mmCIF file of C-alpha atoms and ligand atoms in Angstrom:
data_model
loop_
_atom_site.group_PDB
_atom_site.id
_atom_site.type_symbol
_atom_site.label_atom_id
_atom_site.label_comp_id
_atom_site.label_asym_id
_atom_site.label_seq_id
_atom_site.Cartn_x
_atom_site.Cartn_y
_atom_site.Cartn_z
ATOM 1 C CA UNK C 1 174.013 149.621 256.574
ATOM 2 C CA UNK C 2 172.867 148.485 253.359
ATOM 3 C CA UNK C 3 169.328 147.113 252.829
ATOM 4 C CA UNK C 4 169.723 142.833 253.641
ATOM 5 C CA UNK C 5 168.363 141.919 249.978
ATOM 6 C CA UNK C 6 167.874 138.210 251.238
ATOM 7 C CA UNK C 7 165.459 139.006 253.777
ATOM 8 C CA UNK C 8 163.669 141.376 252.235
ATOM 9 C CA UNK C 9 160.289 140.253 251.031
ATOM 10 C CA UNK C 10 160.263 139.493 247.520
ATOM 11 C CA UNK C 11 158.309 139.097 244.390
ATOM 12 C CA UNK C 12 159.269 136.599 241.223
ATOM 13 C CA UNK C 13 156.963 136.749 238.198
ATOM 14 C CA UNK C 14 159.354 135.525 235.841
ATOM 15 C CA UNK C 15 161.056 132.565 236.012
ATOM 16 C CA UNK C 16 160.653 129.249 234.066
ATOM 17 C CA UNK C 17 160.516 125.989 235.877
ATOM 18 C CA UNK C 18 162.655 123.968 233.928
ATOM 19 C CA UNK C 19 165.540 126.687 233.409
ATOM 20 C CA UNK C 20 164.984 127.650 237.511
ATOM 21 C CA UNK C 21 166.312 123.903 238.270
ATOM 22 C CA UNK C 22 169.761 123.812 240.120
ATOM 23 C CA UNK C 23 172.669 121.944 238.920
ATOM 24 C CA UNK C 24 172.718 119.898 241.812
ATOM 25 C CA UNK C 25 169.410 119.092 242.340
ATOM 26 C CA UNK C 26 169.677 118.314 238.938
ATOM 27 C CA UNK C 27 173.235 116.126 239.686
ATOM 28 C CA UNK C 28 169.983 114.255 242.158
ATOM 29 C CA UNK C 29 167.994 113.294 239.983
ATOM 30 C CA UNK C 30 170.697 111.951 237.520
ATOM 31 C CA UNK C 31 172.014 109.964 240.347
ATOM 32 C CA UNK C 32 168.645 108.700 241.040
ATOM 33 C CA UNK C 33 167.761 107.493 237.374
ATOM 34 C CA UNK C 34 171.221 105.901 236.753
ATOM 35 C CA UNK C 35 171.023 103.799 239.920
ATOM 36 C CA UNK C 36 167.309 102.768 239.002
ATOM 37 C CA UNK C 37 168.063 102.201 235.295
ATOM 38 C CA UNK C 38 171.604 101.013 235.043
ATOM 39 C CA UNK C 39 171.615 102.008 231.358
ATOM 40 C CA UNK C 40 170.724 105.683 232.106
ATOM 41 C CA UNK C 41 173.552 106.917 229.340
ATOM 42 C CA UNK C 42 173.058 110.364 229.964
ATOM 43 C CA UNK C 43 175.682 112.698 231.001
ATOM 44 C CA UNK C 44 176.310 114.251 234.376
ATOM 45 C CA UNK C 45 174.591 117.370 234.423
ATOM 46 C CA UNK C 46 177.886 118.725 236.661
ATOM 47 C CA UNK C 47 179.632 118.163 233.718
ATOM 48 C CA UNK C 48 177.039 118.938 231.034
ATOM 49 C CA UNK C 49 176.144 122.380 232.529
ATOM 50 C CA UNK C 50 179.163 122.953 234.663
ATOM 51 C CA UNK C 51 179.235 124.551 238.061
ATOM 52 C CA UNK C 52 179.541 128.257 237.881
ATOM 53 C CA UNK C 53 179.222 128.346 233.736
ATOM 54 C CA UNK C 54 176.683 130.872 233.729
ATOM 55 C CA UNK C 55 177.910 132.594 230.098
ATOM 56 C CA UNK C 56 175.422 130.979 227.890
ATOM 57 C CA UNK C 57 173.908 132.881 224.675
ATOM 58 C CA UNK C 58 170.872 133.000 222.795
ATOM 59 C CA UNK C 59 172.612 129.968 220.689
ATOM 60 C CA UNK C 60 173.558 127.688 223.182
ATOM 61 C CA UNK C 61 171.053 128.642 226.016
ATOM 62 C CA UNK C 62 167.716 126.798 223.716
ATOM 63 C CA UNK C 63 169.588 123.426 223.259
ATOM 64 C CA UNK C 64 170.031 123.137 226.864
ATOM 65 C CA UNK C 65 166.518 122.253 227.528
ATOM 66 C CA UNK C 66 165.753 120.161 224.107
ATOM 67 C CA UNK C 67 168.835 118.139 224.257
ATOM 68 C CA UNK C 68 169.775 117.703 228.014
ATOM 69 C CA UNK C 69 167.228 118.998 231.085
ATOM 70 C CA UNK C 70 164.329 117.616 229.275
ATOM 71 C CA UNK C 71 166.241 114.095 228.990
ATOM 72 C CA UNK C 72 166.937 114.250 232.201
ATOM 73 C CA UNK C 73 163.823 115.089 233.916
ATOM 74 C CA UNK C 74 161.151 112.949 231.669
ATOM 75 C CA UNK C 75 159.140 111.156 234.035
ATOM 76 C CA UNK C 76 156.700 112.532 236.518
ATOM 77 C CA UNK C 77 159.196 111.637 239.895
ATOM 78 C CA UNK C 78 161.580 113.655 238.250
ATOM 79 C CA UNK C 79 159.117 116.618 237.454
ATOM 80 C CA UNK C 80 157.576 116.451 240.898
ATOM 81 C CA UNK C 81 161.662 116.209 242.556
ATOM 82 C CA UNK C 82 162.644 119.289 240.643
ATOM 83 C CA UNK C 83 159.418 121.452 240.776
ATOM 84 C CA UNK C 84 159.654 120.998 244.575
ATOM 85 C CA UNK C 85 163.185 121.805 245.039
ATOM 86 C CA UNK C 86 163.023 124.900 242.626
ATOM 87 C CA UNK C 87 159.710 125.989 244.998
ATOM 88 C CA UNK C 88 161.675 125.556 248.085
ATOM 89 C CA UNK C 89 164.638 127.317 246.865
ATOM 90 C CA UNK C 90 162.883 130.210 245.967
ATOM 91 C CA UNK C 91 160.666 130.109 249.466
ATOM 92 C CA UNK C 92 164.414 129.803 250.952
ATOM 93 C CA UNK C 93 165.446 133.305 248.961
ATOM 94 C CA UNK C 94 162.754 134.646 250.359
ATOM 95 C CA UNK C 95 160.338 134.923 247.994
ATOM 96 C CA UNK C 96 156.475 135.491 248.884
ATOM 97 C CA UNK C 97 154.787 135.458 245.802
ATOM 98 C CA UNK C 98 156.093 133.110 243.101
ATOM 99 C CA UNK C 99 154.423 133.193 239.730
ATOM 100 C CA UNK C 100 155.906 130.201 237.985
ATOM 101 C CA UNK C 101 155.740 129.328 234.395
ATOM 102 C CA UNK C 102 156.099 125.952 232.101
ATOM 103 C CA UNK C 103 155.786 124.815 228.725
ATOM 104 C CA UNK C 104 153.115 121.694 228.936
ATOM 105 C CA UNK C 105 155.430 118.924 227.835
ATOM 106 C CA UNK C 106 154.100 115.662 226.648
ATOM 107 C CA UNK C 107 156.227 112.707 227.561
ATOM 108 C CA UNK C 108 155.044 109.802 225.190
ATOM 109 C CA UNK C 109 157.208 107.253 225.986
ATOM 110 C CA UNK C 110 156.400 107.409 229.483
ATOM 111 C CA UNK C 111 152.668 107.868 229.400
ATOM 112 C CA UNK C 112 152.847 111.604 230.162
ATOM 113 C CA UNK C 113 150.334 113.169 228.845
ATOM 114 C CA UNK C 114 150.444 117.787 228.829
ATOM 115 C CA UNK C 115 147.656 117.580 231.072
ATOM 116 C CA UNK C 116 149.269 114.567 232.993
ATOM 117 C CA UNK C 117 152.832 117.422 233.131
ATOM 118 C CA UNK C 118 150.392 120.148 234.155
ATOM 119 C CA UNK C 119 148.809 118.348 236.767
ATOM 120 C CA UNK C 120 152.146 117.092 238.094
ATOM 121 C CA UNK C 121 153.251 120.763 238.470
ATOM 122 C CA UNK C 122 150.023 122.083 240.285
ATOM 123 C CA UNK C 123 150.321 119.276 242.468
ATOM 124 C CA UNK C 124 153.905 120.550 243.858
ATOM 125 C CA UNK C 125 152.337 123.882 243.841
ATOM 126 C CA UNK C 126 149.231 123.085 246.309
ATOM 127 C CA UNK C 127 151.381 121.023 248.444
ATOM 128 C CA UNK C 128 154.397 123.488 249.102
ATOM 129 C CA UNK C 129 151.216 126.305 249.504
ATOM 130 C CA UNK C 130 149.879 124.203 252.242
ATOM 131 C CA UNK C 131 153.213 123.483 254.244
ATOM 132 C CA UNK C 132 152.965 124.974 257.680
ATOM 133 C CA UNK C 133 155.136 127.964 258.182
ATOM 134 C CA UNK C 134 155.525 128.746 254.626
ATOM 135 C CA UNK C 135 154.704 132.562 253.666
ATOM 136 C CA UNK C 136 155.432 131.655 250.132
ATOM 137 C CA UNK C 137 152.194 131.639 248.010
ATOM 138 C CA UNK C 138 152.557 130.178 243.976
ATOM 139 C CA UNK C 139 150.830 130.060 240.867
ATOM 140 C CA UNK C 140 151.005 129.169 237.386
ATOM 141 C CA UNK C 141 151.377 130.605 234.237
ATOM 142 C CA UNK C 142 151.931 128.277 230.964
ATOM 143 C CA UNK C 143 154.024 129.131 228.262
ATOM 144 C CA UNK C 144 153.400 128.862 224.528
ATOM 145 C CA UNK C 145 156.669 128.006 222.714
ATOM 146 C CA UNK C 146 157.212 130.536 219.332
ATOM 147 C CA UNK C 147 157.832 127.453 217.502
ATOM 148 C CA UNK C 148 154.793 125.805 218.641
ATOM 149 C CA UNK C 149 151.999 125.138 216.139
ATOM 150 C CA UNK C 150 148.680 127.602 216.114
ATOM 151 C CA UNK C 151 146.811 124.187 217.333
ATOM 152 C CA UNK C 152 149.211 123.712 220.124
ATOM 153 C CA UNK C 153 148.855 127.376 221.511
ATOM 154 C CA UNK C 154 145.386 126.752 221.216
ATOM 155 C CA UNK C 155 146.238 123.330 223.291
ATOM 156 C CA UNK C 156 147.900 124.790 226.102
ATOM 157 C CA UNK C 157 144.990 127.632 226.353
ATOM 158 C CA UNK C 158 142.374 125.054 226.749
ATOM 159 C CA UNK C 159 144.593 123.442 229.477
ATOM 160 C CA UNK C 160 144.991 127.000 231.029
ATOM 161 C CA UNK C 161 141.602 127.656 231.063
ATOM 162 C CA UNK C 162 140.731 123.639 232.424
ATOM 163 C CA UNK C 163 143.131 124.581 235.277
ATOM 164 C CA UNK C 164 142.234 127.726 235.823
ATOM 165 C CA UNK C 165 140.190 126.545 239.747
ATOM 166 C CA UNK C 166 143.811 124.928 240.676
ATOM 167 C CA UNK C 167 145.941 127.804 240.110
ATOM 168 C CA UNK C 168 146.684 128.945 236.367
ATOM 169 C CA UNK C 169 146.427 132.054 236.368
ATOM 170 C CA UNK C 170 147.812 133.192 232.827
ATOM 171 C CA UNK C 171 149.537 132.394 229.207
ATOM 172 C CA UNK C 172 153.049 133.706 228.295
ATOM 173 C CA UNK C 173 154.870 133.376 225.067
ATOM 174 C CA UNK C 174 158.470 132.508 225.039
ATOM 175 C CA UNK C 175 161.245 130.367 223.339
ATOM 176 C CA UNK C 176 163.698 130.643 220.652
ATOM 177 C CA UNK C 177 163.240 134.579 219.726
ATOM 178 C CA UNK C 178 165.034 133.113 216.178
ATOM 179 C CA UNK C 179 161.720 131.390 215.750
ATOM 180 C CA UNK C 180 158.211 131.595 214.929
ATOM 181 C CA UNK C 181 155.513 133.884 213.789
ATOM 182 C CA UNK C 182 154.193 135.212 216.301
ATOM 183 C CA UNK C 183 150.784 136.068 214.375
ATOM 184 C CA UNK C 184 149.737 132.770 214.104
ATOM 185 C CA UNK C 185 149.179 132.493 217.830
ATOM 186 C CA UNK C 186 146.871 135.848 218.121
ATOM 187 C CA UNK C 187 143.698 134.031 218.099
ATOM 188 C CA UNK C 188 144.617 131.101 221.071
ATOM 189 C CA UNK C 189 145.728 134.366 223.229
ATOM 190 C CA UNK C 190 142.774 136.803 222.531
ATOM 191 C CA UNK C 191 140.736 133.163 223.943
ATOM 192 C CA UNK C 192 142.849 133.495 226.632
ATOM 193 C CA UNK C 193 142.210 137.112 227.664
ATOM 194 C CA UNK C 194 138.292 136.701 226.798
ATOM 195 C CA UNK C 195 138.306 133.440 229.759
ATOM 196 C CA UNK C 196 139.800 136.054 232.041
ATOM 197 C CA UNK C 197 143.651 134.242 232.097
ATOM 198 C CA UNK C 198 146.273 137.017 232.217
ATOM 199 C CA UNK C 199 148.746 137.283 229.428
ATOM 200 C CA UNK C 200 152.571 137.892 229.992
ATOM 201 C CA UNK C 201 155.159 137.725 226.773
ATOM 202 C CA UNK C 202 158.557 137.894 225.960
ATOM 203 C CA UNK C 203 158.899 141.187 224.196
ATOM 204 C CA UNK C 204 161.502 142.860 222.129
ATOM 205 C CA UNK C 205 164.359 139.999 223.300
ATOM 206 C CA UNK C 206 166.477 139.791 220.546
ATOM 207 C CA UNK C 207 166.811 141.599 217.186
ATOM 208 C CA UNK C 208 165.136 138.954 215.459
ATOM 209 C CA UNK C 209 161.883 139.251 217.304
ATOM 210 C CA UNK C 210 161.961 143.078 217.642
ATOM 211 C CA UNK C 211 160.424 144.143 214.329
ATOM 212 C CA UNK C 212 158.058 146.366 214.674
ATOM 213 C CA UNK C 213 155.352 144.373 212.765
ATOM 214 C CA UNK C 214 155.548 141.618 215.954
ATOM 215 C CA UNK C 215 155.900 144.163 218.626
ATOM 216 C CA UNK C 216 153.176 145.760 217.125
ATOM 217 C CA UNK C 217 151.368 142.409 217.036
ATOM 218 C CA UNK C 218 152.020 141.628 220.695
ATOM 219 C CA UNK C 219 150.607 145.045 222.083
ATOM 220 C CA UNK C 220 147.361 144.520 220.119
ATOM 221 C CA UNK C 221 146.602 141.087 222.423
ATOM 222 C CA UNK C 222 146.823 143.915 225.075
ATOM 223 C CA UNK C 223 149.331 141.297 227.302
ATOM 224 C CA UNK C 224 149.053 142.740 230.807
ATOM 225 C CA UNK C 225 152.881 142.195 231.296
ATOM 226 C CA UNK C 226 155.815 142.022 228.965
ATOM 227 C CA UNK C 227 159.322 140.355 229.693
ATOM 228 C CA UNK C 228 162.756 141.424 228.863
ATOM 229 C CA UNK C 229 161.735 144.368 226.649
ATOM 230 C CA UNK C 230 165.345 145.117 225.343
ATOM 231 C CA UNK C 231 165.099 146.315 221.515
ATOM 232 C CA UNK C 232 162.520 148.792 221.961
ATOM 233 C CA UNK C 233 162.009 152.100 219.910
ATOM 234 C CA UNK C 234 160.761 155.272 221.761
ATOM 235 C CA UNK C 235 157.281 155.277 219.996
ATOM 236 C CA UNK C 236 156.391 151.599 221.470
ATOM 237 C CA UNK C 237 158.047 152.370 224.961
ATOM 238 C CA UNK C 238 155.720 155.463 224.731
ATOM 239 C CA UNK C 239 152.572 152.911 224.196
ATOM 240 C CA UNK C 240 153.967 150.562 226.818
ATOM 241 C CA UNK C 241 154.032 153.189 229.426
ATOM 242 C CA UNK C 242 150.199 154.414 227.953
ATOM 243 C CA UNK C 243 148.657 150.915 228.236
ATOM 244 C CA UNK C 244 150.431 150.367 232.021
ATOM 245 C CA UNK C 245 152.426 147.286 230.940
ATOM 246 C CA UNK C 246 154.007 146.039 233.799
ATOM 247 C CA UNK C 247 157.477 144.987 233.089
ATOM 248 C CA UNK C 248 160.193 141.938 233.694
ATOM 249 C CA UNK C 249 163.726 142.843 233.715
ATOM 250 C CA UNK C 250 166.095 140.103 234.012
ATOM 251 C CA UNK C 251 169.264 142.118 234.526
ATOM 252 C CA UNK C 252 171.427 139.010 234.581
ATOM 253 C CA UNK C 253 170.385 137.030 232.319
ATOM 254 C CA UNK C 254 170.219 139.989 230.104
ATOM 255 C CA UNK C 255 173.873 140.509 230.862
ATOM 256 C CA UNK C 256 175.194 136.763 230.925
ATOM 257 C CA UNK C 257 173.206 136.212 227.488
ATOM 258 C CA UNK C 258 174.871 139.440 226.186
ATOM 259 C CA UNK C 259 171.500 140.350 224.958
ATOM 260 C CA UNK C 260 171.903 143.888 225.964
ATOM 261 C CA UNK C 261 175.491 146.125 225.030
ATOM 262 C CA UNK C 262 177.653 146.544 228.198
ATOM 263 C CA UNK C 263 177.370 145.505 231.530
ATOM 264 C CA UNK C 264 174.437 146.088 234.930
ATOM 265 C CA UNK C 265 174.622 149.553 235.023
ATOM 266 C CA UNK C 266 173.989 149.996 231.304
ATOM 267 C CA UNK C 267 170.850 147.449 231.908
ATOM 268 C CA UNK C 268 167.606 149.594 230.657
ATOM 269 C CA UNK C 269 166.312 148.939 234.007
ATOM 270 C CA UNK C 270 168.190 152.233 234.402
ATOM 271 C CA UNK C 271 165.021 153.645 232.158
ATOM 272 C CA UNK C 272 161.985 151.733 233.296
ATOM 273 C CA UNK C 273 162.564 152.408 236.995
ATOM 274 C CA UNK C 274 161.359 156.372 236.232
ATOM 275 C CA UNK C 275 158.729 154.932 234.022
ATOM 276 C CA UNK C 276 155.673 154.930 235.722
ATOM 277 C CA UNK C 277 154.865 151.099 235.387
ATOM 278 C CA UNK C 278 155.309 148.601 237.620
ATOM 279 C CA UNK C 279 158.917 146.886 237.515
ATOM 280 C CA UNK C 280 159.274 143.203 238.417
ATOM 281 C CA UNK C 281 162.877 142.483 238.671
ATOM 282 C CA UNK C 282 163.167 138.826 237.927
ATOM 283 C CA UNK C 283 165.746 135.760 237.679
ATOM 284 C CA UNK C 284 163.833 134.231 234.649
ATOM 285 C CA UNK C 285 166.496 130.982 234.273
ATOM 286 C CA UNK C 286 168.231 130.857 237.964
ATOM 287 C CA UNK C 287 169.545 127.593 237.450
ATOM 288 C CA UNK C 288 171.616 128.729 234.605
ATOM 289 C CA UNK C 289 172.464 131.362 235.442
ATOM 290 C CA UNK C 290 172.982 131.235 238.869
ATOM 291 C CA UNK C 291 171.468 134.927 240.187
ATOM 292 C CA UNK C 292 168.954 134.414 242.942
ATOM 293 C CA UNK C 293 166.604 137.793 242.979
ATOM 294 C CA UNK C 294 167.926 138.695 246.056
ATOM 295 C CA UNK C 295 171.391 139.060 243.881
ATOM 296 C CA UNK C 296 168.750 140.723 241.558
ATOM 297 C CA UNK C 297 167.605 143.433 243.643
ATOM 298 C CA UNK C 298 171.336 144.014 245.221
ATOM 299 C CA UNK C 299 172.696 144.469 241.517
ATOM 300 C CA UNK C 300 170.140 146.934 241.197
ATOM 301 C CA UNK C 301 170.380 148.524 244.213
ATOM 302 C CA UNK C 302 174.544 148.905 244.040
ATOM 303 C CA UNK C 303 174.281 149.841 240.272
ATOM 304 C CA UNK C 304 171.141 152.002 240.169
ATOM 305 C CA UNK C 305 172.403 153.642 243.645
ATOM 306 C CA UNK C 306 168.577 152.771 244.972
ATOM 307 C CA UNK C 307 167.935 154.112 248.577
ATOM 308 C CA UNK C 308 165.400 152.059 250.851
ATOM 309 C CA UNK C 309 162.747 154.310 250.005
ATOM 310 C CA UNK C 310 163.041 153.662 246.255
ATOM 311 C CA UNK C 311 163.778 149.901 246.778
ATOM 312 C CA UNK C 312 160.103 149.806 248.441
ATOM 313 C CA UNK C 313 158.596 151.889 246.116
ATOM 314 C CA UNK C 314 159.837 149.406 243.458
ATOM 315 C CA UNK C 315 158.494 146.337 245.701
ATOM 316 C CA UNK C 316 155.308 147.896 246.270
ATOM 317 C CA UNK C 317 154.610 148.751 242.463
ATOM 318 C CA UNK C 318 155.199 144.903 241.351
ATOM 319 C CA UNK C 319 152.117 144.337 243.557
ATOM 320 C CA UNK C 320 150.093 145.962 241.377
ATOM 321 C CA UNK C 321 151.024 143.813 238.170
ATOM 322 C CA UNK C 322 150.960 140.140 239.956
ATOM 323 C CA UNK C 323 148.320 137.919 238.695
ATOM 324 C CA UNK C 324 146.394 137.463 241.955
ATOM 325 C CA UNK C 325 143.278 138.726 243.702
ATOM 326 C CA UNK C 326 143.005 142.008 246.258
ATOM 327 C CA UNK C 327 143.479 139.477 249.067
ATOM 328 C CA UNK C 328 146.722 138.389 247.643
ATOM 329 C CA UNK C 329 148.000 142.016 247.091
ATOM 330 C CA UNK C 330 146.493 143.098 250.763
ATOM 331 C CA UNK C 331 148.866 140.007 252.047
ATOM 332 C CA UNK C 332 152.073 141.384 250.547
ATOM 333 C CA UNK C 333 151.511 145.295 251.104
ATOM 334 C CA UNK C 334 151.304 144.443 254.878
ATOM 335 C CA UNK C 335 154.300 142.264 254.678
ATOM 336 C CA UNK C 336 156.168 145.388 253.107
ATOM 337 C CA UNK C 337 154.665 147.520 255.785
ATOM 338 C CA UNK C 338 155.678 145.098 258.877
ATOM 339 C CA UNK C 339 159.514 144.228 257.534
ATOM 340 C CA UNK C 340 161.960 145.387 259.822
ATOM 341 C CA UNK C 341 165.104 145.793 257.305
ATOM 342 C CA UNK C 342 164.058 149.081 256.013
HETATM 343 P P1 IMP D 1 159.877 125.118 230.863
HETATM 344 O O1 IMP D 1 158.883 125.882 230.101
HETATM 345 O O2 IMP D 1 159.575 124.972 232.316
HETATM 346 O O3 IMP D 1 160.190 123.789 230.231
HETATM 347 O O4 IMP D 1 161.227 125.973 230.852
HETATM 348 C C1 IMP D 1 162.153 125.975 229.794
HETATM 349 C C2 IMP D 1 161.662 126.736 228.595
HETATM 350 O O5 IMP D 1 161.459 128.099 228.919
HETATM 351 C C3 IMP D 1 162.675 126.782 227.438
HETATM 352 O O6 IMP D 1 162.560 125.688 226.594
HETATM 353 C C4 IMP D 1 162.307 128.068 226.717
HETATM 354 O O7 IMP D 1 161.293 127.846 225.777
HETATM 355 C C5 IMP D 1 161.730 128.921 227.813
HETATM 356 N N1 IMP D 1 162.665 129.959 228.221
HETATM 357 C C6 IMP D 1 163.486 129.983 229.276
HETATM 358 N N2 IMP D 1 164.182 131.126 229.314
HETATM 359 C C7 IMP D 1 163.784 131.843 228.254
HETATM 360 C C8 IMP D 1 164.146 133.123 227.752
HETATM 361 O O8 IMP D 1 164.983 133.854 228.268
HETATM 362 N N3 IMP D 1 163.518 133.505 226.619
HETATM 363 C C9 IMP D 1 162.583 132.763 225.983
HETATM 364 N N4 IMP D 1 162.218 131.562 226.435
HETATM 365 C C10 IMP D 1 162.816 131.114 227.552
HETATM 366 ZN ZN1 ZN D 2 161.912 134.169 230.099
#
């Protein structure tokens, strides 16, 4: 029988809040605003992102969030709706350890401050930790967008390291890989590191951010994990495997995004797994594109041809990357140990 992917235990450490948002609890909150604001003009998000469209590229995936999900959710009922239904819907997957990440977004026009957003999201976070019965346990990293200002990274590091007691736990870099220098944030992440925040960044996504002068760049802030990882010479996955990276693989966004050449079983998960570090398979955007990680770990397992043993072996070793204490990682190696699907 094969291995029952959505009950077995899992771990997320990369997925981003706003892109992890389903359609229709998305289609809920438009409802909501256009019945209390009868001049809510903005379009159904059924037909704006339509059901089952999951083929977006690096061109038309960015402009999704600028010019539509932030529109939509840009007041703190809608942030609090959606952070709580993309919680539960990974808790419902059956995810025990969720490592979340969001951009602080300032709302002006409705008063929202970033720390206002921030606070709004740890809120969610403390109160879905704290429901009875729930084996799901959450955290917080915040992202730095590439086209974000050096003073802004250093913004969103102060607010990282201000929320540090209620659940940050690191600093990633993502965004636009067709934007931004990444050089000019070095300084706001080596502050990061130095007030003991983990760092995570999107590595080697796209051509355009896989020169070797930014890779380069990236490995010298010594990030503890690095996500996608796609356009990456020999001689840096050589250093990656040195320094004990851990690694992200989102196989279907990957795929979906055509940022890698062919199909699953050409996804350089295929090289990683052998690697030595630890391998988080991830959903990164699962409201867009519409893979669960327990589709995840079944696309690896039927492409990869992964027996039980090796599918624990690759749960186990994502332990040892999470950003979380001993008591944390304790928690899930004796969840591994007690599940009965093996
Ligand atoms: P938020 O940070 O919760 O608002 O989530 C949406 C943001 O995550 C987007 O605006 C992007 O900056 C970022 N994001 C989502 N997916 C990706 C990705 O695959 N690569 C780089 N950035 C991403
Ligand atoms: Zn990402």
């Amino acid at each position: 029988m094969p291995l029952d992917t959505s009950s077995l235990p899992k771990v997320e450490l990369h997925a981003h809040l706003s892109g992890s948002i389903s359609r229709d609890c998305l289609h809920a909150i438009w409802e909501q605003r256009r019945s209390a604001q009868p001049h809510f003009a903005l379009q159904d998000p059924l037909d704006a992102i339509p059901p089952g469209k999951v083929d977006y590229d690096l061109k038309t995936f960015f402009p999704l969030f600028s010019s539509y999900i932030y529109e939509l959710c840009s007041d703190i009922p809608s942030i609090k709706y959606s952070t709580l239904s993309v919680l539960e819907s990974f808790r419902l997957d059956c995810v025990v350890h969720l490592e979340l990440r969001t951009t602080p977004r300032a709302i002006p026009d409705q008063g929202v401050s970033r720390s206002a957003y921030v606070e709004a999201v740890l809120d969610c976070i403390q109160e879905h930790n704290a429901r009875p019965g729930n084996a799901m346990r959450s955290n917080l990293i915040l992202s730095v967008d590439r086209r974000n200002s050096a003073a802004e990274a250093e913004d969103v590091v102060d607010l990282a390291i201000a929320y540090k007691s209620r659940g940050v736990v690191g600093v990633d870099l993502c965004g636009d890989p067709a934007k931004g220098n990444v050089r000019i944030f070095s300084k706001a992440f080596a502050r990061a590191k130095d007030a003991g925040l983990k760092l995570t960044v999107h590595f080697a996504e796209a051509p355009a951010s896989s020169t070797d002068e930014e890779l380069w760049t990236l490995l010298n802030w010594q990030p503890d994990r690095i996500g996608h990882v796609i356009h990456v010479k020999e001689e840096l996955r050589k250093e990656i495997v040195k320094q004990k990276i851990g690694v992200e693989l989102c196989i279907s966004c990957n795929v979906h995004a055509k940022m890698i050449t062919g199909s699953f079983q050409d996804h350089h998960f295929g090289w990683w797994r052998g690697s030595g570090v630890g391998v988080a398979l991830s959903t990164d955007d699962v409201g867009v594109f519409c893979s669960p990680l327990s589709a995840e770990y079944a696309i690896a397992i039927e492409h990869f041809n992964l027996n039980n043993r090796e599918v624990k072996e690759l749960c186990t070793g994502v332990i040892d990357i999470i950003f979380a204490d001993e008591e944390e990682k304790e928690r899930l190696r004796r969840l591994y140990d007690s599940w009965d699907g093996w």
